[in-house]
Amino acid sequence: MENLGTIGYSEEQVELMEVATNFCRDKSPMDKVRALLDDDAGFDSAIWQEIADLGWLAIAIPEEYEGVGLSLSEVVPIAEQMGKNLMTTPFADVTLAAQAILMAGSAAQKAQYLPQIAAGTLASLALSEANGDWDLSNISAAANAKPNGSGDDYILSGEKLLVPYAAQADIIIVSILVDGAVRLAIIPRGDIVADDAMRREQIIDETRRTYAVTLDGISIGGDQLLDADKTQAALDHVHLAANLLQSAEMSGGTIAVIDYTLDYLKTRKQFGKVIGEYQALKHPITNAYVDYEKARSHLYSAAHCFNDQGRGEVATRMAKATIDKAYSFAADRAIQFHGGFGFTHDCDAQLYRRAAIWHASQHGDATYHRAKLADLLF
Amino acid sequence: MATDGAKKPSEAELKDYEAQADAWFRENTPKDPGFMLPLTFMEVSTDQQFEFLCDWQRKVYEAGYLGTSWPAEYGGGGMHPDYQRISTRMMKKYDGPIILNAIGIGWAGPLLLDIGSEEDKHKYIKGMLNADDIWCQGFSEPEHGSDLGSAQLKAVRDGDEYVLSGSKIWTSLGDRAKYMILLARTSNDGPSKYAGLSFFLIPMKIPGIETRRIKKLTGEYGFVQSFFTDARVPAEGLVGKEGDGWMVAMKTLEYERGAKVNPAGGYYLKELDAMGVVDLARNSQRGGKPLLDDPVMRDKMVEQMMEIQALNLNNQRRRMAPLNQDKPMGLAMMNKLARTEMIRDLTEFSLGFQGTRAGYYVGDENAVDDGYWHRSYLNSFSATIGGGTSEIQRNIVAEHVLGLPKGR
């Protein structure tokens, strides 16, 4: 099993962990999280600006494009703290969009867009469609050459779903078929003009915003397409990077919901006892904690090995598969252990449970990743 | 329990030492002795196994690879703990037999080096290391398994002796040990049940102590019940004062549970060859096809691999403070629970591969891997029950890491 990863950390990771721990705790108290549930955009633009000012959107962008020149490993502790405080912003989505351009963009595209993203331009990825498939190459949206054009101008058709923060995005990177091959194209938000082209979706995680985006009738030039030869590699990379950052958010969410439940178990009394004395509650919450620590080891192994050929993929899939189970279990038990209060919208347990369902639904759940791992390992 | 002030070695010194240790273990690690060796110190069943393991331990000690970091004046190597870590790693690399004297080297030794008298250190340490003096542990009693604090074996002071009466159970190597670390009751009048407990080092081969071997669920022997009938032991065997027993016992448990990183530890149990499960599955058939073609088995196998990998990573992460800021003791405190349960689960899983041959057991020529997996599964309970059951471990993690209240 030479493709099993190891674990380690960088000084930068530790520094960012410390800064992010304080920032996310201070900027995202629960009353703020709750207030944003009813907000149209779903995030606070002032805080978003602070995130950009901190340079966090530029971490994994090379210095030659005005980025910080670190890697996704250093993004992990930040995403973890965001997940812990349910601080939901386009942070991960923008980071992933930059990765797509970095992997498959032309020299001109990289030079144009990466510095913009590093400085706070909101970019998003439109990869999902109605088939619900986690395989990013199973799509039917298409770009057709205009009948009497020069040959490098296209008209788009089809619909992309679950596009994060599309309404606020400055640019959207869409996956489309060109002559039957999957390609990525960069579309300025301003080109999506039809009145009904964008619909806010109702999603399980109320802290988040996604949109259905109709591509019908949008025109693009050939220079908006990313490199055909690098597209599949870029999609594979985005898939794994998305799972890495999700695993980080989920790790933070898992310990947060365990701590939230522990507070209740230590204060709530029934039958003359603090309910945390009962082993029927004590042992399952301990099991949840043990599962969390194991999954977190996988997460920091994935962060450490992410760029190692082979090992990175195994470690990342292990991280997502284990943290999905751990988060789901911890949040599920959190609802149950809060009793009647747990059944209410006011109880925070549901926020975490919904976040866990959301993360499982995007880029593969535990079962999906285990199936992929079987092929990688055996 | 490192030698105080042993100099931190340079990279080059460690490298040299590693090459030397590597060569020694490559050369000297015994090959298959022709009989089944115990996987843990709790499973020594026959004289043949016992003598083989004593010889091996003595040989490792004499070569300088055991007690390497213990003080030289008592028989140790007097070197920095980094050296012991390297030799332990090499011992594992060549898959050497276990080091037998676990209670001596893992519990009693660290305790003596920590709080023992000068005289005791001179008396006991060297014999622990060279396997002349095998040690056992008398904590559990027939009526008090997990609830050690209620131990009832009585120790009554009589001049310069204590008179012991009662019984201890689950004593690994109890029929072969020369010494025992013993938790006994010197009083019933204290403010709590714990206050009446005292901790002793006692000789085993004396009048009034009898042992009876216990046949385990595996069919093997390995531990005993011991009966104390007015057995008289020297009073200087008392560790600390009367009434300190619980505190001293908790100290030894800390060494055992690895909450304190003990550089001498790690070689009393043979690591299960977890990856061997994959080979087992590869070589197994179902419906004329390789078992690992079956999607359900593949999925379960991945779950096992993730579990094994998680615990390996946990062990590495445990030493990385920045990755343990939230609950610093968490990984150390959960380790026993997680690891023992993982092994029970994995070995149980391995039986499912073997088809009809899962019906065989140790001793039959058709048993898969000579019955290794069955024996490992049945023996795995010694670890999920012994040293605090998994259920008690969950209480410990809940109370000491998660801050939940003790049940009343």
CSV table of N, CA and C in Angstrom, one decimal, chain B residues 107-179:
chain,number,residue,atom,x,y,z
B,107,TRP,N,5.8,-1.2,33.3
B,107,TRP,CA,5.1,-0.7,34.4
B,107,TRP,C,6.0,-0.5,35.6
B,108,ALA,N,6.5,-1.6,36.1
B,108,ALA,CA,7.2,-1.6,37.4
B,108,ALA,C,8.5,-0.8,37.2
B,109,GLY,N,9.2,-1.0,36.1
B,109,GLY,CA,10.5,-0.3,35.9
B,109,GLY,C,10.3,1.2,35.9
B,110,PRO,N,9.5,1.7,35.0
B,110,PRO,CA,9.2,3.2,35.0
B,110,PRO,C,8.8,3.7,36.3
B,111,LEU,N,8.0,3.0,37.0
B,111,LEU,CA,7.6,3.4,38.4
B,111,LEU,C,8.7,3.5,39.3
B,112,LEU,N,9.6,2.5,39.3
B,112,LEU,CA,10.7,2.5,40.2
B,112,LEU,C,11.7,3.7,39.9
B,113,LEU,N,11.9,3.8,38.6
B,113,LEU,CA,12.8,4.9,38.2
B,113,LEU,C,12.2,6.3,38.5
B,114,ASP,N,10.9,6.3,38.5
B,114,ASP,CA,10.2,7.6,38.8
B,114,ASP,C,10.2,7.9,40.3
B,115,ILE,N,9.7,6.9,41.2
B,115,ILE,CA,9.6,7.2,42.6
B,115,ILE,C,10.2,6.1,43.5
B,116,GLY,N,10.9,5.2,43.0
B,116,GLY,CA,11.5,4.1,43.8
B,116,GLY,C,12.7,4.5,44.6
B,117,SER,N,13.0,3.7,45.6
B,117,SER,CA,14.2,4.0,46.4
B,117,SER,C,15.4,3.6,45.6
B,118,GLU,N,16.6,4.1,46.0
B,118,GLU,CA,17.8,3.8,45.4
B,118,GLU,C,18.1,2.3,45.5
B,119,GLU,N,17.8,1.7,46.6
B,119,GLU,CA,18.0,0.3,46.9
B,119,GLU,C,17.2,-0.5,45.9
B,120,ASP,N,15.9,-0.1,45.8
B,120,ASP,CA,15.0,-0.9,44.9
B,120,ASP,C,15.5,-0.9,43.5
B,121,LYS,N,16.0,0.3,43.1
B,121,LYS,CA,16.4,0.4,41.7
B,121,LYS,C,17.6,-0.6,41.4
B,122,HIS,N,18.5,-0.6,42.4
B,122,HIS,CA,19.6,-1.5,42.2
B,122,HIS,C,19.2,-3.0,42.3
B,123,LYS,N,18.2,-3.2,43.1
B,123,LYS,CA,17.7,-4.6,43.3
B,123,LYS,C,17.0,-5.1,42.1
B,124,TYR,N,16.1,-4.3,41.4
B,124,TYR,CA,15.2,-4.8,40.5
B,124,TYR,C,15.4,-4.6,39.0
B,125,ILE,N,16.0,-3.4,38.7
B,125,ILE,CA,16.0,-3.0,37.3
B,125,ILE,C,16.7,-3.9,36.3
B,126,LYS,N,17.9,-4.3,36.7
B,126,LYS,CA,18.7,-5.1,35.8
B,126,LYS,C,18.0,-6.5,35.4
B,127,GLY,N,17.4,-7.1,36.5
B,127,GLY,CA,16.7,-8.4,36.3
B,127,GLY,C,15.5,-8.2,35.4
B,128,MET,N,14.9,-7.0,35.4
B,128,MET,CA,13.8,-6.8,34.5
B,128,MET,C,14.2,-6.9,33.1
B,129,LEU,N,15.4,-6.2,32.9
B,129,LEU,CA,15.8,-6.0,31.5
B,129,LEU,C,16.4,-7.3,30.9
B,130,ASN,N,17.1,-8.1,31.7
B,130,ASN,CA,17.7,-9.3,31.1
B,130,ASN,C,16.9,-10.5,31.2
B,131,ALA,N,15.6,-10.3,31.7
B,131,ALA,CA,14.6,-11.4,31.7
B,131,ALA,C,14.9,-12.4,32.8
B,132,ASP,N,15.9,-12.1,33.7
B,132,ASP,CA,16.0,-13.0,34.9
B,132,ASP,C,14.8,-13.0,35.8
B,133,ASP,N,14.3,-11.8,35.9
B,133,ASP,CA,13.1,-11.6,36.8
B,133,ASP,C,11.9,-11.2,36.0
B,134,ILE,N,11.0,-12.1,35.8
B,134,ILE,CA,9.8,-11.8,35.1
B,134,ILE,C,8.8,-11.2,36.1
B,135,TRP,N,8.0,-10.2,35.7
B,135,TRP,CA,7.1,-9.5,36.6
B,135,TRP,C,5.6,-9.8,36.1
B,136,CYS,N,4.7,-9.7,37.1
B,136,CYS,CA,3.3,-9.8,36.8
B,136,CYS,C,2.6,-8.7,37.6
B,137,GLN,N,1.3,-8.6,37.3
B,137,GLN,CA,0.6,-7.4,37.9
B,137,GLN,C,-0.7,-8.0,38.6
B,138,GLY,N,-0.9,-7.6,39.8
B,138,GLY,CA,-2.1,-8.1,40.6
B,138,GLY,C,-3.0,-6.9,40.9
B,139,PHE,N,-3.8,-6.5,39.9
B,139,PHE,CA,-4.8,-5.4,40.2
B,139,PHE,C,-6.2,-6.0,40.3
B,140,SER,N,-6.6,-6.7,39.2
B,140,SER,CA,-8.0,-7.2,39.1
B,140,SER,C,-8.3,-8.3,40.1
B,141,GLU,N,-9.5,-8.3,40.6
B,141,GLU,CA,-9.9,-9.4,41.5
B,141,GLU,C,-11.2,-10.0,40.9
B,142,PRO,N,-11.4,-11.3,41.3
B,142,PRO,CA,-12.6,-11.9,40.8
B,142,PRO,C,-13.9,-11.1,40.9
B,143,GLU,N,-14.1,-10.4,42.0
B,143,GLU,CA,-15.3,-9.6,42.1
B,143,GLU,C,-15.2,-8.2,41.6
B,144,HIS,N,-13.9,-7.8,41.3
B,144,HIS,CA,-13.7,-6.4,40.9
B,144,HIS,C,-12.8,-6.4,39.7
B,145,GLY,N,-13.5,-6.4,38.5
B,145,GLY,CA,-12.7,-6.4,37.3
B,145,GLY,C,-12.4,-4.9,36.9
B,146,SER,N,-13.3,-4.2,36.3
B,146,SER,CA,-13.1,-2.9,35.9
B,146,SER,C,-13.0,-1.9,37.1
B,147,ASP,N,-13.7,-2.3,38.2
B,147,ASP,CA,-13.7,-1.4,39.3
B,147,ASP,C,-12.6,-1.7,40.3
B,148,LEU,N,-11.4,-1.3,39.8
B,148,LEU,CA,-10.2,-1.6,40.6
B,148,LEU,C,-10.2,-1.0,42.0
B,149,GLY,N,-10.8,0.2,42.1
B,149,GLY,CA,-10.8,0.9,43.4
B,149,GLY,C,-11.5,0.1,44.5
B,150,SER,N,-12.2,-0.9,44.2
B,150,SER,CA,-12.9,-1.7,45.2
B,150,SER,C,-12.1,-2.9,45.6
B,151,ALA,N,-10.8,-3.0,45.2
B,151,ALA,CA,-10.0,-4.2,45.5
B,151,ALA,C,-10.1,-4.5,47.0
B,152,GLN,N,-10.2,-5.8,47.2
B,152,GLN,CA,-10.4,-6.3,48.6
B,152,GLN,C,-9.3,-7.1,49.2
B,153,LEU,N,-8.3,-7.5,48.4
B,153,LEU,CA,-7.2,-8.4,48.9
B,153,LEU,C,-6.6,-7.6,50.1
B,154,LYS,N,-6.5,-8.3,51.2
B,154,LYS,CA,-6.1,-7.6,52.4
B,154,LYS,C,-4.6,-7.7,52.7
B,155,ALA,N,-4.1,-6.6,53.1
B,155,ALA,CA,-2.7,-6.6,53.6
B,155,ALA,C,-2.6,-6.0,55.0
B,156,VAL,N,-2.2,-6.8,55.9
B,156,VAL,CA,-2.2,-6.4,57.3
B,156,VAL,C,-0.8,-6.3,57.8
B,157,ARG,N,-0.4,-5.2,58.4
B,157,ARG,CA,1.0,-5.0,58.9
B,157,ARG,C,1.2,-5.9,60.1
B,158,ASP,N,2.4,-6.6,60.1
B,158,ASP,CA,2.7,-7.4,61.3
B,158,ASP,C,4.2,-7.3,61.4
B,159,GLY,N,4.7,-6.4,62.3
B,159,GLY,CA,6.1,-6.2,62.4
B,159,GLY,C,6.7,-5.6,61.1
B,160,ASP,N,7.8,-6.3,60.6
B,160,ASP,CA,8.4,-5.8,59.4
B,160,ASP,C,7.9,-6.6,58.2
B,161,GLU,N,6.7,-7.1,58.4
B,161,GLU,CA,6.0,-7.8,57.2
B,161,GLU,C,4.6,-7.4,57.1
B,162,TYR,N,4.1,-7.7,55.9
B,162,TYR,CA,2.6,-7.6,55.7
B,162,TYR,C,2.1,-9.0,55.4
B,163,VAL,N,0.9,-9.3,55.9
B,163,VAL,CA,0.3,-10.6,55.7
B,163,VAL,C,-0.9,-10.4,54.7
B,164,LEU,N,-0.8,-11.1,53.6
B,164,LEU,CA,-1.7,-11.0,52.5
B,164,LEU,C,-2.7,-12.1,52.5
B,165,SER,N,-4.0,-11.7,52.3
B,165,SER,CA,-5.0,-12.7,52.1
B,165,SER,C,-6.1,-12.2,51.1
B,166,GLY,N,-6.4,-13.1,50.2
B,166,GLY,CA,-7.4,-12.7,49.2
B,166,GLY,C,-7.0,-13.4,47.8
B,167,SER,N,-7.5,-12.8,46.8
B,167,SER,CA,-7.3,-13.4,45.5
B,167,SER,C,-7.2,-12.3,44.4
B,168,LYS,N,-6.3,-12.6,43.4
B,168,LYS,CA,-6.2,-11.8,42.2
B,168,LYS,C,-6.4,-12.6,41.0
B,169,ILE,N,-6.8,-12.0,39.9
B,169,ILE,CA,-7.1,-12.8,38.7
B,169,ILE,C,-6.7,-12.0,37.5
B,170,TRP,N,-6.7,-12.8,36.3
B,170,TRP,CA,-6.2,-12.3,35.0
B,170,TRP,C,-4.8,-11.8,35.1
B,171,THR,N,-4.0,-12.6,35.8
B,171,THR,CA,-2.6,-12.2,36.0
B,171,THR,C,-1.8,-12.9,34.9
B,172,SER,N,-1.4,-12.1,33.9
B,172,SER,CA,-0.5,-12.7,32.8
B,172,SER,C,0.8,-13.1,33.4
B,173,LEU,N,1.3,-14.2,33.0
B,173,LEU,CA,2.6,-14.7,33.4
B,173,LEU,C,2.7,-15.0,34.9
B,174,GLY,N,1.5,-15.0,35.6
B,174,GLY,CA,1.5,-15.1,37.0
B,174,GLY,C,2.1,-16.4,37.5
B,175,ASP,N,2.1,-17.5,36.7
B,175,ASP,CA,2.7,-18.7,37.2
B,175,ASP,C,4.2,-18.8,37.0
B,176,ARG,N,4.7,-17.8,36.2
B,176,ARG,CA,6.1,-17.8,35.9
B,176,ARG,C,6.9,-16.6,36.5
B,177,ALA,N,6.1,-15.7,37.0
B,177,ALA,CA,6.7,-14.4,37.5
B,177,ALA,C,7.5,-14.6,38.8
B,178,LYS,N,8.5,-13.9,39.0
B,178,LYS,CA,9.2,-13.8,40.2
B,178,LYS,C,8.6,-12.8,41.2
B,179,TYR,N,8.2,-11.6,40.5
B,179,TYR,CA,7.7,-10.5,41.3
B,179,TYR,C,6.3,-10.1,40.8
